[in-house]
Amino acid sequence: MGFLIAVDGPAASGKGTIAAKLARLYGYPALDSGLLYRAVGVRLLAEGGDLSDVAAATAVARTLDPAELEKPEVRTRAAGEAASRVAIHTPVRECLRDFQRAFAAQEPGAVIDGRDIATVIAPWAPAKLFVTASPEVRAERRWRQLTAQGEAVEYADILADIRIRDERDSGRSDSPMVRADDAVLLDTSEMTIDGAFDAARRIVEAARANWSGN
Ligand code: CDP
Ligand code: CDP
């Protein structure tokens, strides 16, 4: 197993940005695991399916193509909502688990961001971060991001989305969003992107110094 950096946390906390920057710093491949659930939700809706239909959602998850993660539709507000609704289904999570575990184990290392990386996918990860920020700050960031992508959205609606998604993600029975006991909490509410990355880098460097691998 390589030096896996697991970056978990709620929507729009900045975990993806931090994960991508860490991956660049160390030269490791990065996986945004949320894209897997987003892609399942997007295809299911495009096929006219129902997000609560476990069999249909599982059939999509089983046949997911990596190219589907690259589509602009997976980055929309609706895709985030759909993702959290298909992510409650255990068979969907099972279909996506092996791919994530294989990605996690590669040498010399990898970075994965999501909700359950440090708790379920790879509890053995030598470096674990739980990135968070207040719901208001996260809503502001997500609002800016979606607006920059050309999606017309209201801040109040995005804040409501964030609160619902936090509740659904932390309240589900399979792989709920929770900080692993040994994950370092990083609250980025008052931090710029550079400040958050700097703090994350220090946490990872400390974990690397203690790592017994190569
Ligand atoms: O980008 P954002 O933080 O809004 O969400 P995301 O990371 O793209 O994840 C979308 C949804 O997928 C989350 O709200 C979770 O319900 C689900 N997800 C999950 O269950 N497990 C993961 N490892 C990653 C995402
Ligand atoms: O992956 P996750 O949904 O947690 O968040 P992200 O996509 O990394 O970040 C959401 C948005 O907030 C992006 O547009 C980032 O550039 C921005 N951001 C920020 O303004 N300040 C931070 N400290 C972190 C992220």
PDB file of C-alpha atoms and ligand atoms in Angstrom, residues 10-18 113 141-142 145 188 191-193 196, ligand 2:
ATOM      1  CA  PRO A  10     -19.014  18.125   3.979  1.00  0.00           C
ATOM      2  CA  ALA A  11     -20.100  19.803   0.738  1.00  0.00           C
ATOM      3  CA  ALA A  12     -18.085  22.838  -0.369  1.00  0.00           C
ATOM      4  CA  SER A  13     -15.682  22.694   2.574  1.00  0.00           C
ATOM      5  CA  GLY A  14     -12.777  22.964   0.132  1.00  0.00           C
ATOM      6  CA  LYS A  15     -11.719  19.317   0.411  1.00  0.00           C
ATOM      7  CA  GLY A  16     -11.519  18.823  -3.378  1.00  0.00           C
ATOM      8  CA  THR A  17      -9.319  21.871  -3.835  1.00  0.00           C
ATOM      9  CA  ILE A  18      -7.031  20.758  -1.003  1.00  0.00           C
ATOM     10  CA  ASP A 113     -11.606  13.065  -1.171  1.00  0.00           C
ATOM     11  CA  ARG A 141     -18.277  29.260  -1.739  1.00  0.00           C
ATOM     12  CA  ARG A 142     -20.666  26.930  -3.545  1.00  0.00           C
ATOM     13  CA  GLN A 145     -18.553  28.339  -7.801  1.00  0.00           C
ATOM     14  CA  THR A 188     -11.305  26.420   6.920  1.00  0.00           C
ATOM     15  CA  MET A 191      -8.995  30.497   5.757  1.00  0.00           C
ATOM     16  CA  THR A 192      -8.136  31.407   2.195  1.00  0.00           C
ATOM     17  CA  ILE A 193      -7.448  28.559  -0.218  1.00  0.00           C
ATOM     18  CA  ALA A 196      -6.095  25.977   4.023  1.00  0.00           C
TER      19      ALA A 196
HETATM   20  O1  CDP B   2     -14.702  19.581  -2.715  1.00  0.00           O
HETATM   21  P1  CDP B   2     -15.598  20.468  -1.925  1.00  0.00           P
HETATM   22  O2  CDP B   2     -17.024  20.394  -2.328  1.00  0.00           O
HETATM   23  O3  CDP B   2     -15.420  20.305  -0.442  1.00  0.00           O
HETATM   24  O4  CDP B   2     -15.149  21.974  -2.179  1.00  0.00           O
HETATM   25  P2  CDP B   2     -14.257  22.614  -3.341  1.00  0.00           P
HETATM   26  O5  CDP B   2     -14.842  22.305  -4.656  1.00  0.00           O
HETATM   27  O6  CDP B   2     -12.813  22.303  -3.111  1.00  0.00           O
HETATM   28  O7  CDP B   2     -14.441  24.153  -2.988  1.00  0.00           O
HETATM   29  C1  CDP B   2     -15.656  24.822  -3.209  1.00  0.00           C
HETATM   30  C2  CDP B   2     -15.347  26.231  -3.700  1.00  0.00           C
HETATM   31  O8  CDP B   2     -14.848  27.015  -2.610  1.00  0.00           O
HETATM   32  C3  CDP B   2     -14.293  26.273  -4.801  1.00  0.00           C
HETATM   33  O9  CDP B   2     -14.703  27.202  -5.779  1.00  0.00           O
HETATM   34  C4  CDP B   2     -13.054  26.761  -4.078  1.00  0.00           C
HETATM   35  O10 CDP B   2     -12.225  27.517  -4.913  1.00  0.00           O
HETATM   36  C5  CDP B   2     -13.637  27.629  -2.975  1.00  0.00           C
HETATM   37  N1  CDP B   2     -12.805  27.682  -1.761  1.00  0.00           N
HETATM   38  C6  CDP B   2     -12.572  28.898  -1.145  1.00  0.00           C
HETATM   39  O11 CDP B   2     -13.043  29.910  -1.628  1.00  0.00           O
HETATM   40  N2  CDP B   2     -11.813  28.975   0.002  1.00  0.00           N
HETATM   41  C7  CDP B   2     -11.308  27.874   0.556  1.00  0.00           C
HETATM   42  N3  CDP B   2     -10.572  27.972   1.671  1.00  0.00           N
HETATM   43  C8  CDP B   2     -11.556  26.628  -0.059  1.00  0.00           C
HETATM   44  C9  CDP B   2     -12.312  26.568  -1.216  1.00  0.00           C
END
